[in-house]
Amino acid sequence: MIATRTALPALRAARTVAGRRFNSTAATPPPPTPEKKASNTPLIFGLAGVAGLAAFAYLNRSEAKAPAKPAVPALEKDTWIPVKVSKIDKYNHNTKVYRLDFQGDDAKDKVSGITVAGAIVVKTPEGEGEVLDKKGKPVIRPYTPLSPPDQRGSIDLLVKEYPTGNISKWFGTLTPGAEVHIKGPILKYEYKPNTFDKGLFVTGGSGVTPAYQFLTHALKDKSDKTKFTLLFANVNEEDILLRKEWDALAAANPDRLNVVYFLDNAPAGWSGEKGYVTADKITQYFPRGEGEKVQAFVCGPPGQYAAISGKKDGFKQGELGGALKDLGYTSEEVFKF
Ligand SMILES: Cc1cc2nc3c(=O)[nH]c(=O)nc-3n(C[C@H](O)[C@H](O)[C@H](O)COP(=O)(O)OP(=O)(O)OC[C@H]3O[C@@H](n4cnc5c(N)ncnc54)[C@H](O)[C@@H]3O)c2cc1C
């Protein structure tokens, strides 16, 4: 593709040179002596021909290039696969982006193939440094890759470190070359466009990554008319993950996405909301119209689940509770990531 684009100007240049010379020869009276006429014309056509042929050959070469190999699914639903950290980029004071490379012969053509809304699960490799729970079982946590599902060769995870955390804290100790074990994809919620009128996301901290995957996907689809509201809570302003991306998405989709930031510690002059997301704030930013079909999604720290939707029961949804229950939402209208 790039080679073809590069070749196009060469072809155009060859055509322009040939065209200009030909036209000027045609417009200008022929030179008085047959000698001159005989010496210029073949040269002109010859040069143009060579340039044209070269460009044509180049174009043909790029077209003849082997087509991209078909993508190979990297993930396995029931088997942990090892991936290797190849790059670590600091995102902010407690969050980093980890590039995890797929392994094996066709590693470069492997893709996560995750569909929306989906995630992977992560655990530490066996042996020294393995993170186990109180029962001696490996600690497993879900993560939503930042990278698109068709990214070849690797996935990117944005991981926020919690000081008392298990897996997130272990991530913080990793250096390039380290091994991570992953499994998936885990389809959390199968999204189909235009299945509800309005979607509400209430998220906290790093729980915003599933919302990012979901909303970038939904907003890209111009046939999808679903409108969304994101109420995103954090402790401090510097904790707001993907803020630039959220602001750009909201600006590009003013009729489909409204993003409201909530801070526990709002700085002076803060124009967003202060304090926690409450039932009143949900009503203010996400009023339910008569007969409107709505769907709410929650992803955040345990305390936020309890306050907004009721706690999760392990990997199960758990009973509906909190602000959304108080507002009359049914359990079908609430999804806890
Ligand atoms: C679908 C899904 C996708 C996710 N994607 C990402 C992602 O892309 N990036 C990412 O960094 N995290 C993500 N998370 C959160 C992640 O799974 C872990 O919960 C988080 O990394 C903490 O795990 P831990 O083992 O370090 O902490 P744990 O051992 O589970 O918890 C230790 C302490 O941290 C607190 N804690 C746990 N989770 C949170 C939280 N989310 N916010 C605040 N405090 C918390 C607990 O209250 C406890 O005090 C996702 C969660 C879900 C459900």
mmCIF file of N, CA and C in Angstrom, residues 144-268:
data_model
loop_
_atom_site.group_PDB
_atom_site.id
_atom_site.type_symbol
_atom_site.label_atom_id
_atom_site.label_comp_id
_atom_site.label_asym_id
_atom_site.label_seq_id
_atom_site.Cartn_x
_atom_site.Cartn_y
_atom_site.Cartn_z
ATOM 1 N N THR A 144 -8.526 -5.002 29.851
ATOM 2 C CA THR A 144 -9.045 -4.721 28.506
ATOM 3 C C THR A 144 -7.937 -4.068 27.692
ATOM 4 N N PRO A 145 -7.417 -4.745 26.680
ATOM 5 C CA PRO A 145 -6.323 -4.128 25.916
ATOM 6 C C PRO A 145 -6.721 -2.773 25.319
ATOM 7 N N LEU A 146 -5.745 -1.881 25.305
ATOM 8 C CA LEU A 146 -5.953 -0.569 24.664
ATOM 9 C C LEU A 146 -5.848 -0.713 23.157
ATOM 10 N N SER A 147 -5.036 -1.682 22.742
ATOM 11 C CA SER A 147 -4.772 -1.863 21.307
ATOM 12 C C SER A 147 -5.993 -2.449 20.612
ATOM 13 N N PRO A 148 -6.150 -2.133 19.299
ATOM 14 C CA PRO A 148 -7.296 -2.685 18.574
ATOM 15 C C PRO A 148 -7.169 -4.196 18.402
ATOM 16 N N PRO A 149 -8.296 -4.909 18.214
ATOM 17 C CA PRO A 149 -8.268 -6.374 18.141
ATOM 18 C C PRO A 149 -7.445 -6.906 16.977
ATOM 19 N N ASP A 150 -7.233 -6.074 15.932
ATOM 20 C CA ASP A 150 -6.486 -6.560 14.771
ATOM 21 C C ASP A 150 -5.013 -6.128 14.796
ATOM 22 N N GLN A 151 -4.556 -5.594 15.922
ATOM 23 C CA GLN A 151 -3.123 -5.251 16.015
ATOM 24 C C GLN A 151 -2.302 -6.540 15.946
ATOM 25 N N ARG A 152 -1.326 -6.557 15.046
ATOM 26 C CA ARG A 152 -0.554 -7.784 14.839
ATOM 27 C C ARG A 152 0.681 -7.849 15.736
ATOM 28 N N GLY A 153 0.908 -9.021 16.263
ATOM 29 C CA GLY A 153 2.152 -9.302 16.979
ATOM 30 C C GLY A 153 2.141 -9.018 18.466
ATOM 31 N N SER A 154 1.188 -8.186 18.912
ATOM 32 C CA SER A 154 1.234 -7.793 20.326
ATOM 33 C C SER A 154 -0.113 -7.228 20.787
ATOM 34 N N ILE A 155 -0.224 -7.055 22.099
ATOM 35 C CA ILE A 155 -1.339 -6.283 22.654
ATOM 36 C C ILE A 155 -0.753 -5.262 23.620
ATOM 37 N N ASP A 156 -1.478 -4.174 23.827
ATOM 38 C CA ASP A 156 -1.028 -3.144 24.762
ATOM 39 C C ASP A 156 -2.009 -3.068 25.927
ATOM 40 N N LEU A 157 -1.454 -3.137 27.131
ATOM 41 C CA LEU A 157 -2.303 -3.002 28.326
ATOM 42 C C LEU A 157 -1.916 -1.743 29.090
ATOM 43 N N LEU A 158 -2.936 -0.995 29.473
ATOM 44 C CA LEU A 158 -2.729 0.178 30.334
ATOM 45 C C LEU A 158 -3.028 -0.309 31.750
ATOM 46 N N VAL A 159 -2.013 -0.354 32.593
ATOM 47 C CA VAL A 159 -2.230 -0.929 33.931
ATOM 48 C C VAL A 159 -1.909 0.091 35.018
ATOM 49 N N LYS A 160 -2.922 0.315 35.844
ATOM 50 C CA LYS A 160 -2.742 1.227 36.980
ATOM 51 C C LYS A 160 -2.336 0.395 38.190
ATOM 52 N N GLU A 161 -1.300 0.852 38.877
ATOM 53 C CA GLU A 161 -0.818 0.110 40.052
ATOM 54 C C GLU A 161 -1.577 0.536 41.298
ATOM 55 N N TYR A 162 -2.099 -0.463 42.017
ATOM 56 C CA TYR A 162 -2.708 -0.186 43.324
ATOM 57 C C TYR A 162 -1.721 -0.653 44.392
ATOM 58 N N PRO A 163 -1.388 0.219 45.359
ATOM 59 C CA PRO A 163 -0.340 -0.117 46.330
ATOM 60 C C PRO A 163 -0.626 -1.414 47.083
ATOM 61 N N THR A 164 -1.911 -1.729 47.323
ATOM 62 C CA THR A 164 -2.241 -2.967 48.034
ATOM 63 C C THR A 164 -2.689 -4.050 47.065
ATOM 64 N N GLY A 165 -2.468 -3.819 45.789
ATOM 65 C CA GLY A 165 -2.951 -4.752 44.766
ATOM 66 C C GLY A 165 -2.058 -5.970 44.606
ATOM 67 N N ASN A 166 -2.575 -6.984 43.963
ATOM 68 C CA ASN A 166 -1.807 -8.199 43.684
ATOM 69 C C ASN A 166 -1.182 -8.128 42.298
ATOM 70 N N ILE A 167 -2.024 -8.257 41.265
ATOM 71 C CA ILE A 167 -1.506 -8.317 39.893
ATOM 72 C C ILE A 167 -0.991 -6.952 39.422
ATOM 73 N N SER A 168 -1.718 -5.886 39.746
ATOM 74 C CA SER A 168 -1.279 -4.561 39.267
ATOM 75 C C SER A 168 0.075 -4.191 39.869
ATOM 76 N N LYS A 169 0.293 -4.561 41.132
ATOM 77 C CA LYS A 169 1.569 -4.263 41.790
ATOM 78 C C LYS A 169 2.695 -5.099 41.169
ATOM 79 N N TRP A 170 2.366 -6.348 40.842
ATOM 80 C CA TRP A 170 3.352 -7.220 40.186
ATOM 81 C C TRP A 170 3.726 -6.644 38.815
ATOM 82 N N PHE A 171 2.730 -6.142 38.077
ATOM 83 C CA PHE A 171 3.010 -5.514 36.772
ATOM 84 C C PHE A 171 4.074 -4.428 36.934
ATOM 85 N N GLY A 172 3.936 -3.659 38.006
ATOM 86 C CA GLY A 172 4.859 -2.546 38.255
ATOM 87 C C GLY A 172 6.303 -2.983 38.428
ATOM 88 N N THR A 173 6.531 -4.264 38.728
ATOM 89 C CA THR A 173 7.907 -4.750 38.936
ATOM 90 C C THR A 173 8.526 -5.273 37.639
ATOM 91 N N LEU A 174 7.725 -5.370 36.573
ATOM 92 C CA LEU A 174 8.200 -6.009 35.338
ATOM 93 C C LEU A 174 9.167 -5.123 34.551
ATOM 94 N N THR A 175 10.072 -5.790 33.854
ATOM 95 C CA THR A 175 11.001 -5.102 32.942
ATOM 96 C C THR A 175 10.907 -5.813 31.587
ATOM 97 N N PRO A 176 11.368 -5.170 30.505
ATOM 98 C CA PRO A 176 11.299 -5.825 29.194
ATOM 99 C C PRO A 176 11.938 -7.221 29.229
ATOM 100 N N GLY A 177 11.247 -8.151 28.581
ATOM 101 C CA GLY A 177 11.719 -9.543 28.563
ATOM 102 C C GLY A 177 10.935 -10.423 29.526
ATOM 103 N N ALA A 178 10.237 -9.798 30.476
ATOM 104 C CA ALA A 178 9.475 -10.568 31.471
ATOM 105 C C ALA A 178 8.308 -11.292 30.801
ATOM 106 N N GLU A 179 7.921 -12.406 31.409
ATOM 107 C CA GLU A 179 6.826 -13.213 30.848
ATOM 108 C C GLU A 179 5.539 -12.962 31.639
ATOM 109 N N VAL A 180 4.435 -12.907 30.902
ATOM 110 C CA VAL A 180 3.098 -12.725 31.492
ATOM 111 C C VAL A 180 2.231 -13.834 30.898
ATOM 112 N N HIS A 181 1.323 -14.381 31.670
ATOM 113 C CA HIS A 181 0.435 -15.409 31.120
ATOM 114 C C HIS A 181 -0.969 -14.838 30.921
ATOM 115 N N ILE A 182 -1.505 -15.069 29.729
ATOM 116 C CA ILE A 182 -2.837 -14.517 29.428
ATOM 117 C C ILE A 182 -3.752 -15.593 28.835
ATOM 118 N N LYS A 183 -5.044 -15.340 28.934
ATOM 119 C CA LYS A 183 -6.049 -16.277 28.407
ATOM 120 C C LYS A 183 -7.243 -15.453 27.917
ATOM 121 N N GLY A 184 -7.945 -15.976 26.909
ATOM 122 C CA GLY A 184 -9.135 -15.257 26.461
ATOM 123 C C GLY A 184 -9.526 -15.606 25.040
ATOM 124 N N PRO A 185 -10.283 -14.785 24.324
ATOM 125 C CA PRO A 185 -10.934 -13.606 24.908
ATOM 126 C C PRO A 185 -12.142 -13.985 25.782
ATOM 127 N N ILE A 186 -12.397 -13.128 26.756
ATOM 128 C CA ILE A 186 -13.560 -13.291 27.619
ATOM 129 C C ILE A 186 -14.582 -12.264 27.124
ATOM 130 N N LEU A 187 -15.673 -12.745 26.555
ATOM 131 C CA LEU A 187 -16.703 -11.806 26.096
ATOM 132 C C LEU A 187 -17.550 -11.410 27.299
ATOM 133 N N LYS A 188 -17.420 -10.144 27.683
ATOM 134 C CA LYS A 188 -18.112 -9.675 28.890
ATOM 135 C C LYS A 188 -19.563 -9.321 28.590
ATOM 136 N N TYR A 189 -19.753 -8.599 27.483
ATOM 137 C CA TYR A 189 -21.089 -8.131 27.116
ATOM 138 C C TYR A 189 -21.081 -8.002 25.601
ATOM 139 N N GLU A 190 -21.983 -8.692 24.941
ATOM 140 C CA GLU A 190 -21.982 -8.632 23.475
ATOM 141 C C GLU A 190 -22.768 -7.412 23.018
ATOM 142 N N TYR A 191 -22.060 -6.435 22.479
ATOM 143 C CA TYR A 191 -22.740 -5.208 22.059
ATOM 144 C C TYR A 191 -23.191 -5.289 20.613
ATOM 145 N N LYS A 192 -24.464 -4.939 20.396
ATOM 146 C CA LYS A 192 -24.970 -4.821 19.027
ATOM 147 C C LYS A 192 -25.521 -3.408 18.886
ATOM 148 N N PRO A 193 -25.205 -2.708 17.782
ATOM 149 C CA PRO A 193 -25.658 -1.319 17.635
ATOM 150 C C PRO A 193 -27.175 -1.204 17.656
ATOM 151 N N ASN A 194 -27.642 -0.071 18.162
ATOM 152 C CA ASN A 194 -29.072 0.282 18.147
ATOM 153 C C ASN A 194 -29.965 -0.709 18.898
ATOM 154 N N THR A 195 -29.419 -1.334 19.938
ATOM 155 C CA THR A 195 -30.266 -2.245 20.723
ATOM 156 C C THR A 195 -30.860 -1.540 21.944
ATOM 157 N N PHE A 196 -30.321 -0.374 22.291
ATOM 158 C CA PHE A 196 -30.937 0.488 23.304
ATOM 159 C C PHE A 196 -30.738 1.939 22.852
ATOM 160 N N ASP A 197 -31.571 2.845 23.397
ATOM 161 C CA ASP A 197 -31.495 4.240 22.943
ATOM 162 C C ASP A 197 -30.312 4.977 23.561
ATOM 163 N N LYS A 198 -30.111 4.719 24.877
ATOM 164 C CA LYS A 198 -29.084 5.472 25.595
ATOM 165 C C LYS A 198 -28.288 4.543 26.508
ATOM 166 N N GLY A 199 -26.973 4.711 26.510
ATOM 167 C CA GLY A 199 -26.123 3.905 27.382
ATOM 168 C C GLY A 199 -25.426 4.783 28.397
ATOM 169 N N LEU A 200 -25.391 4.296 29.652
ATOM 170 C CA LEU A 200 -24.711 5.025 30.719
ATOM 171 C C LEU A 200 -23.511 4.208 31.192
ATOM 172 N N PHE A 201 -22.351 4.844 31.273
ATOM 173 C CA PHE A 201 -21.182 4.200 31.879
ATOM 174 C C PHE A 201 -20.837 4.941 33.156
ATOM 175 N N VAL A 202 -20.755 4.197 34.266
ATOM 176 C CA VAL A 202 -20.224 4.777 35.500
ATOM 177 C C VAL A 202 -18.935 4.018 35.784
ATOM 178 N N THR A 203 -17.816 4.731 35.740
ATOM 179 C CA THR A 203 -16.524 4.064 35.894
ATOM 180 C C THR A 203 -15.657 4.796 36.911
ATOM 181 N N GLY A 204 -14.658 4.071 37.424
ATOM 182 C CA GLY A 204 -13.713 4.674 38.363
ATOM 183 C C GLY A 204 -12.320 4.150 38.093
ATOM 184 N N GLY A 205 -11.325 5.004 38.166
ATOM 185 C CA GLY A 205 -9.922 4.607 38.012
ATOM 186 C C GLY A 205 -9.667 3.870 36.716
ATOM 187 N N SER A 206 -8.973 2.725 36.831
ATOM 188 C CA SER A 206 -8.614 1.971 35.624
ATOM 189 C C SER A 206 -9.797 1.171 35.083
ATOM 190 N N GLY A 207 -10.913 1.201 35.796
ATOM 191 C CA GLY A 207 -12.128 0.551 35.304
ATOM 192 C C GLY A 207 -12.682 1.227 34.052
ATOM 193 N N VAL A 208 -12.012 2.282 33.607
ATOM 194 C CA VAL A 208 -12.499 3.015 32.434
ATOM 195 C C VAL A 208 -12.096 2.329 31.121
ATOM 196 N N THR A 209 -11.146 1.390 31.161
ATOM 197 C CA THR A 209 -10.684 0.805 29.885
ATOM 198 C C THR A 209 -11.778 0.027 29.142
ATOM 199 N N PRO A 210 -12.651 -0.725 29.820
ATOM 200 C CA PRO A 210 -13.737 -1.371 29.070
ATOM 201 C C PRO A 210 -14.644 -0.340 28.380
ATOM 202 N N ALA A 211 -14.862 0.799 29.053
ATOM 203 C CA ALA A 211 -15.686 1.865 28.453
ATOM 204 C C ALA A 211 -14.997 2.419 27.215
ATOM 205 N N TYR A 212 -13.678 2.524 27.273
ATOM 206 C CA TYR A 212 -12.923 3.062 26.132
ATOM 207 C C TYR A 212 -13.039 2.130 24.929
ATOM 208 N N GLN A 213 -12.869 0.823 25.180
ATOM 209 C CA GLN A 213 -13.003 -0.153 24.086
ATOM 210 C C GLN A 213 -14.416 -0.084 23.499
ATOM 211 N N PHE A 214 -15.412 -0.073 24.363
ATOM 212 C CA PHE A 214 -16.823 -0.090 23.970
ATOM 213 C C PHE A 214 -17.176 1.163 23.161
ATOM 214 N N LEU A 215 -16.821 2.313 23.703
ATOM 215 C CA LEU A 215 -17.284 3.570 23.088
ATOM 216 C C LEU A 215 -16.516 3.930 21.815
ATOM 217 N N THR A 216 -15.223 3.624 21.763
ATOM 218 C CA THR A 216 -14.508 3.899 20.512
ATOM 219 C C THR A 216 -15.117 3.049 19.399
ATOM 220 N N HIS A 217 -15.487 1.826 19.746
ATOM 221 C CA HIS A 217 -16.092 0.909 18.767
ATOM 222 C C HIS A 217 -17.483 1.431 18.348
ATOM 223 N N ALA A 218 -18.324 1.748 19.313
ATOM 224 C CA ALA A 218 -19.706 2.162 19.011
ATOM 225 C C ALA A 218 -19.748 3.489 18.250
ATOM 226 N N LEU A 219 -18.853 4.406 18.608
ATOM 227 C CA LEU A 219 -18.903 5.737 17.993
ATOM 228 C C LEU A 219 -18.318 5.750 16.574
ATOM 229 N N LYS A 220 -17.525 4.749 16.266
ATOM 230 C CA LYS A 220 -16.967 4.634 14.913
ATOM 231 C C LYS A 220 -18.051 4.249 13.911
ATOM 232 N N ASP A 221 -19.064 3.559 14.397
ATOM 233 C CA ASP A 221 -20.121 3.031 13.538
ATOM 234 C C ASP A 221 -21.187 4.117 13.330
ATOM 235 N N LYS A 222 -21.190 4.703 12.130
ATOM 236 C CA LYS A 222 -22.093 5.831 11.882
ATOM 237 C C LYS A 222 -23.547 5.378 11.720
ATOM 238 N N SER A 223 -23.758 4.069 11.554
ATOM 239 C CA SER A 223 -25.150 3.595 11.471
ATOM 240 C C SER A 223 -25.727 3.369 12.874
ATOM 241 N N ASP A 224 -24.864 3.451 13.876
ATOM 242 C CA ASP A 224 -25.286 3.257 15.270
ATOM 243 C C ASP A 224 -25.735 4.617 15.829
ATOM 244 N N LYS A 225 -26.982 4.691 16.247
ATOM 245 C CA LYS A 225 -27.518 5.975 16.721
ATOM 246 C C LYS A 225 -27.554 6.067 18.251
ATOM 247 N N THR A 226 -27.060 5.028 18.919
ATOM 248 C CA THR A 226 -27.106 5.000 20.384
ATOM 249 C C THR A 226 -26.306 6.167 20.973
ATOM 250 N N LYS A 227 -26.902 6.814 21.979
ATOM 251 C CA LYS A 227 -26.217 7.932 22.638
ATOM 252 C C LYS A 227 -25.634 7.430 23.970
ATOM 253 N N PHE A 228 -24.499 8.010 24.362
ATOM 254 C CA PHE A 228 -23.836 7.532 25.575
ATOM 255 C C PHE A 228 -23.455 8.677 26.514
ATOM 256 N N THR A 229 -23.471 8.339 27.808
ATOM 257 C CA THR A 229 -22.992 9.266 28.833
ATOM 258 C C THR A 229 -21.973 8.518 29.674
ATOM 259 N N LEU A 230 -20.810 9.147 29.891
ATOM 260 C CA LEU A 230 -19.772 8.540 30.734
ATOM 261 C C LEU A 230 -19.586 9.405 31.974
ATOM 262 N N LEU A 231 -19.838 8.822 33.144
ATOM 263 C CA LEU A 231 -19.572 9.498 34.409
ATOM 264 C C LEU A 231 -18.320 8.829 34.982
ATOM 265 N N PHE A 232 -17.210 9.556 34.977
ATOM 266 C CA PHE A 232 -15.904 8.962 35.244
ATOM 267 C C PHE A 232 -15.302 9.570 36.518
ATOM 268 N N ALA A 233 -15.194 8.729 37.565
ATOM 269 C CA ALA A 233 -14.744 9.220 38.869
ATOM 270 C C ALA A 233 -13.277 8.887 39.149
ATOM 271 N N ASN A 234 -12.575 9.844 39.734
ATOM 272 C CA ASN A 234 -11.177 9.654 40.127
ATOM 273 C C ASN A 234 -10.898 10.408 41.410
ATOM 274 N N VAL A 235 -9.745 10.098 42.012
ATOM 275 C CA VAL A 235 -9.369 10.787 43.244
ATOM 276 C C VAL A 235 -8.830 12.185 42.895
ATOM 277 N N ASN A 236 -7.787 12.222 42.084
ATOM 278 C CA ASN A 236 -7.161 13.499 41.709
ATOM 279 C C ASN A 236 -7.205 13.688 40.195
ATOM 280 N N GLU A 237 -7.024 14.932 39.770
ATOM 281 C CA GLU A 237 -7.102 15.243 38.341
ATOM 282 C C GLU A 237 -6.080 14.439 37.528
ATOM 283 N N GLU A 238 -4.869 14.259 38.099
ATOM 284 C CA GLU A 238 -3.814 13.535 37.347
ATOM 285 C C GLU A 238 -4.117 12.042 37.204
ATOM 286 N N ASP A 239 -5.153 11.572 37.903
ATOM 287 C CA ASP A 239 -5.531 10.148 37.805
ATOM 288 C C ASP A 239 -6.435 9.858 36.608
ATOM 289 N N ILE A 240 -6.950 10.895 35.965
ATOM 290 C CA ILE A 240 -7.925 10.671 34.873
ATOM 291 C C ILE A 240 -7.228 10.007 33.690
ATOM 292 N N LEU A 241 -7.542 8.747 33.462
ATOM 293 C CA LEU A 241 -6.902 8.003 32.374
ATOM 294 C C LEU A 241 -7.578 8.287 31.044
ATOM 295 N N LEU A 242 -6.760 8.427 30.009
ATOM 296 C CA LEU A 242 -7.212 8.625 28.626
ATOM 297 C C LEU A 242 -8.012 9.923 28.464
ATOM 298 N N ARG A 243 -7.713 10.905 29.268
ATOM 299 C CA ARG A 243 -8.496 12.145 29.240
ATOM 300 C C ARG A 243 -8.471 12.827 27.871
ATOM 301 N N LYS A 244 -7.280 12.878 27.287
ATOM 302 C CA LYS A 244 -7.155 13.509 25.954
ATOM 303 C C LYS A 244 -8.047 12.775 24.947
ATOM 304 N N GLU A 245 -8.025 11.440 25.047
ATOM 305 C CA GLU A 245 -8.811 10.612 24.116
ATOM 306 C C GLU A 245 -10.303 10.821 24.359
ATOM 307 N N TRP A 246 -10.707 10.893 25.644
ATOM 308 C CA TRP A 246 -12.131 11.118 25.946
ATOM 309 C C TRP A 246 -12.597 12.465 25.410
ATOM 310 N N ASP A 247 -11.780 13.494 25.641
ATOM 311 C CA ASP A 247 -12.168 14.836 25.200
ATOM 312 C C ASP A 247 -12.286 14.889 23.677
ATOM 313 N N ALA A 248 -11.361 14.196 23.004
ATOM 314 C CA ALA A 248 -11.399 14.185 21.527
ATOM 315 C C ALA A 248 -12.635 13.419 21.035
ATOM 316 N N LEU A 249 -12.943 12.301 21.684
ATOM 317 C CA LEU A 249 -14.116 11.504 21.278
ATOM 318 C C LEU A 249 -15.408 12.300 21.473
ATOM 319 N N ALA A 250 -15.496 12.989 22.626
ATOM 320 C CA ALA A 250 -16.701 13.775 22.919
ATOM 321 C C ALA A 250 -16.825 14.942 21.929
ATOM 322 N N ALA A 251 -15.700 15.584 21.606
ATOM 323 C CA ALA A 251 -15.723 16.717 20.669
ATOM 324 C C ALA A 251 -16.123 16.248 19.272
ATOM 325 N N ALA A 252 -15.693 15.045 18.903
ATOM 326 C CA ALA A 252 -15.996 14.533 17.560
ATOM 327 C C ALA A 252 -17.423 13.985 17.462
ATOM 328 N N ASN A 253 -18.030 13.686 18.615
ATOM 329 C CA ASN A 253 -19.382 13.093 18.614
ATOM 330 C C ASN A 253 -20.295 13.837 19.590
ATOM 331 N N PRO A 254 -20.470 15.155 19.393
ATOM 332 C CA PRO A 254 -21.188 15.934 20.402
ATOM 333 C C PRO A 254 -22.630 15.477 20.613
ATOM 334 N N ASP A 255 -23.239 14.882 19.600
ATOM 335 C CA ASP A 255 -24.631 14.441 19.752
ATOM 336 C C ASP A 255 -24.732 12.998 20.247
ATOM 337 N N ARG A 256 -23.582 12.328 20.423
ATOM 338 C CA ARG A 256 -23.655 10.922 20.846
ATOM 339 C C ARG A 256 -22.917 10.624 22.144
ATOM 340 N N LEU A 257 -21.999 11.516 22.548
ATOM 341 C CA LEU A 257 -21.236 11.208 23.776
ATOM 342 C C LEU A 257 -21.098 12.435 24.665
ATOM 343 N N ASN A 258 -21.445 12.233 25.949
ATOM 344 C CA ASN A 258 -21.218 13.270 26.949
ATOM 345 C C ASN A 258 -20.330 12.673 28.041
ATOM 346 N N VAL A 259 -19.205 13.332 28.310
ATOM 347 C CA VAL A 259 -18.265 12.830 29.323
ATOM 348 C C VAL A 259 -18.245 13.807 30.493
ATOM 349 N N VAL A 260 -18.456 13.278 31.711
ATOM 350 C CA VAL A 260 -18.422 14.130 32.900
ATOM 351 C C VAL A 260 -17.407 13.539 33.880
ATOM 352 N N TYR A 261 -16.421 14.354 34.272
ATOM 353 C CA TYR A 261 -15.405 13.887 35.223
ATOM 354 C C TYR A 261 -15.822 14.257 36.647
ATOM 355 N N PHE A 262 -15.605 13.322 37.563
ATOM 356 C CA PHE A 262 -15.858 13.537 38.994
ATOM 357 C C PHE A 262 -14.528 13.391 39.737
ATOM 358 N N LEU A 263 -14.210 14.311 40.627
ATOM 359 C CA LEU A 263 -12.975 14.209 41.409
ATOM 360 C C LEU A 263 -13.261 14.279 42.902
ATOM 361 N N ASP A 264 -12.568 13.413 43.672
ATOM 362 C CA ASP A 264 -12.652 13.503 45.143
ATOM 363 C C ASP A 264 -11.968 14.790 45.596
ATOM 364 N N ASN A 265 -10.785 15.046 45.017
ATOM 365 C CA ASN A 265 -10.009 16.239 45.391
ATOM 366 C C ASN A 265 -9.936 17.177 44.190
ATOM 367 N N ALA A 266 -10.949 17.999 44.046
ATOM 368 C CA ALA A 266 -10.983 18.897 42.889
ATOM 369 C C ALA A 266 -10.052 20.089 43.122
ATOM 370 N N PRO A 267 -9.218 20.418 42.136
ATOM 371 C CA PRO A 267 -8.343 21.594 42.303
ATOM 372 C C PRO A 267 -9.157 22.887 42.162
ATOM 373 N N ALA A 268 -8.575 24.007 42.556
ATOM 374 C CA ALA A 268 -9.259 25.297 42.415
ATOM 375 C C ALA A 268 -9.575 25.522 40.937
#
